[in-house]
């Protein structure tokens, strides 16, 4: 397990929004915004993105664990308040990294998602982009974007159906309804489900099993298995392009505007289909 007294703190541009600590050969990355349900803002994006770059560059880092602070939320997706304010990162790395500095940030080091609470929208998309996942028994997963008139644009719309049965994935995508931790385990979305107090123990135990093997061989195996070439999954490029094209139409629709207003006003949206 972790011992803060012996961990090495790795500074990033994320500041207090992301804690990055090196525990032996494991880099523990914690989204540290529990009061905001660990929603992703610009600081989280920079913190996670720089942490993954650090992991890839350092030969002493063999496994990365990503988790959230607190006991309620792993990640609630994008920080809608910051998005509504039009805050934008003018940083060329962000386009390459994708949402949360993570979903298009393909590194050779194995990444384990330690899901400490609900993972909705972008939170589920972080899990989908991870190699392995451990979740607490109270966690839930889902892509509720359609309930807000928007879409799962950080990989969820095409990755979910490749990791669980297609019709189950389509039900989740089209209804926006959540999947429980136990159901996620049955479907293979997560490797194991544990009580809350055992989450990081389970994640570090899994990391230890990976690290019992030769790091160079593990990293080469991941690149082959995930189709990573020069830091990108080439086969997914058409999916990202299609997602961006569709996204422009969705985001500018009347339904998207109504969905955001209804969410802010805490009422049922009145869809128009245009």
CSV table of C-alpha atoms in Angstrom, one decimal:
chain,number,residue,atom,x,y,z
A,1,UNK,CA,0.0,0.0,0.0
A,2,UNK,CA,1.0,3.7,-0.1
A,3,UNK,CA,3.1,5.3,2.5
A,4,UNK,CA,3.0,9.1,2.1
A,5,UNK,CA,6.1,9.4,4.3
A,6,UNK,CA,8.2,7.6,1.8
A,7,UNK,CA,6.6,8.8,-1.4
A,8,UNK,CA,8.3,11.2,-3.8
A,9,UNK,CA,6.0,14.1,-4.8
A,10,UNK,CA,6.2,14.9,-8.5
A,11,UNK,CA,5.2,18.6,-9.2
A,12,UNK,CA,3.0,19.4,-12.2
A,13,UNK,CA,1.2,22.4,-13.6
A,14,UNK,CA,-2.0,20.9,-12.1
A,15,UNK,CA,-1.0,22.3,-8.7
A,16,UNK,CA,-3.3,21.2,-5.9
A,17,UNK,CA,-5.9,19.9,-8.4
A,18,UNK,CA,-3.8,16.8,-9.0
A,19,UNK,CA,-1.6,14.9,-6.6
A,20,UNK,CA,1.2,13.0,-8.2
A,21,UNK,CA,3.4,10.7,-6.0
A,22,UNK,CA,6.0,8.1,-6.8
A,23,UNK,CA,5.7,5.0,-4.6
A,24,UNK,CA,8.6,2.8,-5.6
A,25,UNK,CA,8.0,2.0,-9.2
A,26,UNK,CA,4.3,3.1,-9.1
A,27,UNK,CA,3.2,6.6,-10.0
A,28,UNK,CA,0.0,7.4,-8.1
A,29,UNK,CA,-2.1,10.1,-9.8
A,30,UNK,CA,-5.0,11.5,-7.8
A,31,UNK,CA,-7.6,13.9,-9.1
A,32,UNK,CA,-7.9,16.1,-6.0
A,33,UNK,CA,-11.1,18.1,-6.4
A,34,UNK,CA,-13.5,16.1,-4.1
A,35,UNK,CA,-15.7,19.2,-3.5
A,36,UNK,CA,-16.3,19.4,-7.3
A,37,UNK,CA,-16.8,15.6,-7.6
A,38,UNK,CA,-13.3,15.5,-9.1
A,39,UNK,CA,-14.6,17.2,-12.3
A,40,UNK,CA,-12.0,17.9,-14.9
A,41,UNK,CA,-10.9,21.5,-15.3
A,42,UNK,CA,-7.8,23.0,-16.9
A,43,UNK,CA,-5.6,22.3,-13.9
A,44,UNK,CA,-6.6,18.6,-13.9
A,45,UNK,CA,-5.9,18.3,-17.6
A,46,UNK,CA,-2.4,19.7,-17.3
A,47,UNK,CA,-1.7,17.7,-14.1
A,48,UNK,CA,-2.7,14.4,-15.5
A,49,UNK,CA,-1.1,15.1,-18.9
A,50,UNK,CA,2.2,16.0,-17.4
A,51,UNK,CA,2.1,13.1,-15.0
A,52,UNK,CA,1.7,10.6,-17.9
A,53,UNK,CA,4.5,12.3,-19.8
A,54,UNK,CA,6.7,11.9,-16.7
A,55,UNK,CA,5.7,8.3,-16.4
A,56,UNK,CA,6.6,7.6,-20.0
A,57,UNK,CA,10.0,9.4,-19.7
A,58,UNK,CA,11.2,7.8,-16.5
A,59,UNK,CA,12.5,4.3,-16.6
A,60,UNK,CA,11.9,4.0,-12.9
A,61,UNK,CA,8.1,4.2,-13.4
A,62,UNK,CA,6.7,0.8,-14.3
A,63,UNK,CA,2.9,1.3,-13.6
A,64,UNK,CA,0.6,4.2,-13.2
A,65,UNK,CA,-2.5,4.2,-11.0
A,66,UNK,CA,-5.2,6.9,-11.5
A,67,UNK,CA,-7.8,7.6,-8.8
A,68,UNK,CA,-9.9,10.3,-7.3
A,69,UNK,CA,-9.9,12.0,-3.9
A,70,UNK,CA,-12.7,11.3,-1.4
A,71,UNK,CA,-15.2,8.5,-1.2
A,72,UNK,CA,-18.0,9.6,-3.5
A,73,UNK,CA,-16.7,10.4,-7.0
A,74,UNK,CA,-13.9,9.0,-9.1
A,75,UNK,CA,-14.6,11.7,-11.8
A,76,UNK,CA,-17.9,13.4,-12.7
A,77,UNK,CA,-16.6,14.4,-16.2
A,78,UNK,CA,-16.0,17.9,-17.4
A,79,UNK,CA,-16.2,20.9,-15.2
A,80,UNK,CA,-19.3,22.4,-16.7
A,81,UNK,CA,-18.9,25.7,-14.8
A,82,UNK,CA,-15.5,26.3,-16.4
A,83,UNK,CA,-16.8,25.2,-19.8
A,84,UNK,CA,-19.8,27.5,-19.6
A,85,UNK,CA,-17.4,30.4,-18.8
A,86,UNK,CA,-15.5,29.6,-22.0
A,87,UNK,CA,-12.2,28.8,-20.3
A,88,UNK,CA,-9.9,27.3,-22.9
A,89,UNK,CA,-6.3,25.9,-22.6
A,90,UNK,CA,-4.1,27.4,-25.3
A,91,UNK,CA,-1.6,24.5,-25.1
A,92,UNK,CA,-0.8,22.3,-28.1
A,93,UNK,CA,-0.3,19.3,-25.8
A,94,UNK,CA,-4.0,19.3,-24.9
A,95,UNK,CA,-5.2,18.4,-28.4
A,96,UNK,CA,-2.7,15.5,-28.4
A,97,UNK,CA,-3.6,14.3,-24.9
A,98,UNK,CA,-7.4,14.5,-25.2
A,99,UNK,CA,-9.9,15.0,-22.4
A,100,UNK,CA,-8.4,15.1,-18.9
A,101,UNK,CA,-4.9,15.0,-20.5
A,102,UNK,CA,-5.6,11.2,-20.7
A,103,UNK,CA,-8.1,9.7,-23.2
A,104,UNK,CA,-5.8,10.0,-26.2
A,105,UNK,CA,-2.6,10.0,-24.2
A,106,UNK,CA,-1.2,6.5,-25.1
A,107,UNK,CA,1.8,5.6,-23.1
A,108,UNK,CA,3.7,2.4,-22.8
A,109,UNK,CA,3.5,2.0,-19.1
A,110,UNK,CA,0.4,0.1,-17.9
A,111,UNK,CA,-2.3,2.3,-16.4
A,112,UNK,CA,-4.7,1.1,-13.7
A,113,UNK,CA,-7.9,3.0,-12.9
A,114,UNK,CA,-8.8,2.8,-9.2
A,115,UNK,CA,-12.4,3.9,-9.2
A,116,UNK,CA,-13.3,5.2,-5.8
A,117,UNK,CA,-16.9,6.3,-6.5
A,118,UNK,CA,-19.1,7.1,-9.4
A,119,UNK,CA,-17.4,7.5,-12.8
A,120,UNK,CA,-19.9,9.2,-15.1
A,121,UNK,CA,-19.3,10.8,-18.6
A,122,UNK,CA,-15.7,11.6,-18.8
A,123,UNK,CA,-15.0,9.5,-15.7
A,124,UNK,CA,-16.1,6.4,-17.5
A,125,UNK,CA,-14.1,7.5,-20.5
A,126,UNK,CA,-11.0,7.6,-18.3
A,127,UNK,CA,-11.7,4.1,-17.3
A,128,UNK,CA,-12.2,3.0,-20.9
A,129,UNK,CA,-8.8,4.5,-21.8
A,130,UNK,CA,-7.1,2.6,-18.9
A,131,UNK,CA,-5.5,-0.8,-19.3
A,132,UNK,CA,-6.9,-2.3,-16.0
A,133,UNK,CA,-9.5,-1.2,-13.5
A,134,UNK,CA,-10.4,-1.8,-9.9
A,135,UNK,CA,-13.6,-0.4,-8.4
A,136,UNK,CA,-15.2,0.0,-5.0
A,137,UNK,CA,-18.5,-1.9,-4.7
A,138,UNK,CA,-20.5,1.4,-4.6
A,139,UNK,CA,-19.1,2.7,-7.8
A,140,UNK,CA,-21.1,3.2,-11.0
A,141,UNK,CA,-20.3,3.9,-14.6
A,142,UNK,CA,-22.2,5.5,-17.4
A,143,UNK,CA,-22.4,7.9,-20.3
A,144,UNK,CA,-25.3,10.2,-19.4
A,145,UNK,CA,-24.4,12.8,-22.1
A,146,UNK,CA,-27.6,12.2,-24.2
A,147,UNK,CA,-29.7,13.2,-21.1
A,148,UNK,CA,-28.1,16.7,-21.5
A,149,UNK,CA,-28.4,17.0,-25.3
A,150,UNK,CA,-24.7,16.3,-25.9
A,151,UNK,CA,-22.6,13.2,-26.6
A,152,UNK,CA,-19.7,11.1,-25.3
A,153,UNK,CA,-17.0,12.8,-27.2
A,154,UNK,CA,-14.0,11.6,-25.2
A,155,UNK,CA,-14.0,8.1,-26.7
A,156,UNK,CA,-16.9,6.6,-24.9
A,157,UNK,CA,-19.2,6.4,-27.9
A,158,UNK,CA,-16.8,4.1,-29.7
A,159,UNK,CA,-14.8,2.5,-27.0
A,160,UNK,CA,-17.6,1.1,-24.7
A,161,UNK,CA,-18.9,-1.3,-27.4
A,162,UNK,CA,-15.4,-2.6,-27.9
A,163,UNK,CA,-15.0,-3.5,-24.2
A,164,UNK,CA,-18.4,-4.9,-23.3
A,165,UNK,CA,-21.1,-6.6,-25.4
A,166,UNK,CA,-22.4,-4.3,-28.1
A,167,UNK,CA,-26.1,-4.3,-27.3
A,168,UNK,CA,-25.4,-3.7,-23.6
A,169,UNK,CA,-23.1,-0.8,-24.6
A,170,UNK,CA,-25.7,0.6,-27.0
A,171,UNK,CA,-28.3,0.5,-24.2
A,172,UNK,CA,-26.0,2.5,-21.9
A,173,UNK,CA,-25.1,5.0,-24.7
A,174,UNK,CA,-28.6,5.5,-25.9
A,175,UNK,CA,-30.4,5.6,-22.5
A,176,UNK,CA,-27.7,7.3,-20.6
A,177,UNK,CA,-28.5,5.0,-17.7
A,178,UNK,CA,-25.7,3.9,-15.3
A,179,UNK,CA,-24.1,0.5,-14.8
A,180,UNK,CA,-23.4,-0.7,-11.3
A,181,UNK,CA,-19.9,-1.8,-10.2
A,182,UNK,CA,-21.0,-5.5,-9.9
A,183,UNK,CA,-22.5,-5.4,-13.4
A,184,UNK,CA,-19.4,-3.7,-14.7
A,185,UNK,CA,-17.4,-6.6,-13.3
A,186,UNK,CA,-19.6,-9.2,-14.9
A,187,UNK,CA,-19.3,-7.4,-18.2
A,188,UNK,CA,-15.5,-7.1,-18.0
A,189,UNK,CA,-15.4,-3.3,-17.8
A,190,UNK,CA,-13.4,-3.7,-14.5
A,191,UNK,CA,-11.1,-6.4,-13.3
A,192,UNK,CA,-12.4,-6.6,-9.8
A,193,UNK,CA,-14.7,-5.0,-7.2
A,194,UNK,CA,-13.7,-4.5,-3.6
A,195,UNK,CA,-14.9,-2.7,-0.4
A,196,UNK,CA,-14.0,0.9,-0.3
A,197,UNK,CA,-11.3,0.5,2.3
A,198,UNK,CA,-9.5,-2.0,0.2
A,199,UNK,CA,-9.4,0.0,-3.1
A,200,UNK,CA,-5.8,1.2,-3.2
A,201,UNK,CA,-4.5,-2.0,-1.7
A,202,UNK,CA,-6.2,-3.9,-4.5
A,203,UNK,CA,-4.8,-1.5,-7.1
A,204,UNK,CA,-1.3,-1.8,-5.8
A,205,UNK,CA,-1.5,-5.5,-5.5
A,206,UNK,CA,-2.5,-5.7,-9.2
A,207,UNK,CA,0.3,-3.3,-10.0
A,208,UNK,CA,2.7,-5.6,-8.1
A,209,UNK,CA,1.6,-8.6,-10.2
A,210,UNK,CA,2.4,-6.7,-13.3
A,211,UNK,CA,5.7,-5.4,-12.0
A,212,UNK,CA,6.8,-9.0,-11.2
A,213,UNK,CA,7.5,-9.2,-14.9
A,214,UNK,CA,10.2,-7.5,-17.1
A,215,UNK,CA,9.3,-3.9,-17.6
A,216,UNK,CA,10.6,-3.7,-21.2
A,217,UNK,CA,8.6,-6.8,-22.1
A,218,UNK,CA,5.5,-5.5,-20.4
A,219,UNK,CA,5.7,-2.2,-22.2
A,220,UNK,CA,6.3,-3.8,-25.6
A,221,UNK,CA,3.3,-6.1,-25.0
A,222,UNK,CA,1.1,-3.2,-24.1
A,223,UNK,CA,2.1,-1.3,-27.3
A,224,UNK,CA,1.3,-4.4,-29.4
A,225,UNK,CA,-1.9,-5.2,-27.7
A,226,UNK,CA,-3.2,-1.6,-27.8
A,227,UNK,CA,-1.9,-0.8,-31.3
A,228,UNK,CA,0.3,2.1,-30.0
A,229,UNK,CA,2.8,3.6,-32.5
A,230,UNK,CA,4.7,6.7,-31.7
A,231,UNK,CA,2.4,7.5,-28.8
A,232,UNK,CA,-0.9,7.1,-30.6
A,233,UNK,CA,-3.4,4.4,-31.4
A,234,UNK,CA,-3.5,4.7,-35.2
A,235,UNK,CA,-6.5,2.5,-35.7
A,236,UNK,CA,-8.7,4.9,-33.6
A,237,UNK,CA,-7.9,8.0,-35.7
A,238,UNK,CA,-11.0,7.6,-38.0
A,239,UNK,CA,-13.1,7.2,-34.8
A,240,UNK,CA,-11.8,10.5,-33.4
A,241,UNK,CA,-12.4,12.3,-36.7
A,242,UNK,CA,-15.9,11.0,-36.9
A,243,UNK,CA,-16.6,12.0,-33.3
A,244,UNK,CA,-15.3,15.5,-33.9
A,245,UNK,CA,-17.5,16.0,-37.0
A,246,UNK,CA,-20.6,14.7,-35.3
A,247,UNK,CA,-19.8,16.7,-32.2
A,248,UNK,CA,-19.9,20.0,-34.1
A,249,UNK,CA,-23.5,19.3,-35.2
A,250,UNK,CA,-24.6,18.1,-31.7
A,251,UNK,CA,-23.0,21.0,-29.7
A,252,UNK,CA,-24.5,23.6,-31.9
A,253,UNK,CA,-28.0,22.1,-31.9
A,254,UNK,CA,-31.0,23.6,-30.2
A,255,UNK,CA,-31.3,20.4,-28.1
A,256,UNK,CA,-27.8,20.8,-26.7
A,257,UNK,CA,-28.6,24.4,-25.6
A,258,UNK,CA,-31.9,23.2,-24.1
A,259,UNK,CA,-30.2,20.3,-22.3
A,260,UNK,CA,-27.6,22.6,-20.6
A,261,UNK,CA,-30.4,25.1,-19.6
A,262,UNK,CA,-32.5,22.4,-18.2
A,263,UNK,CA,-29.6,20.9,-16.3
A,264,UNK,CA,-28.8,24.4,-14.8
A,265,UNK,CA,-32.4,25.0,-14.0
A,266,UNK,CA,-32.9,21.5,-12.5
A,267,UNK,CA,-35.9,20.7,-14.8
A,268,UNK,CA,-36.9,18.1,-17.4
A,269,UNK,CA,-35.6,19.2,-20.8
A,270,UNK,CA,-38.1,19.9,-23.7
A,271,UNK,CA,-36.5,18.4,-26.7
A,272,UNK,CA,-37.2,19.6,-30.3
A,273,UNK,CA,-35.1,17.2,-32.3
A,274,UNK,CA,-33.2,20.0,-34.0
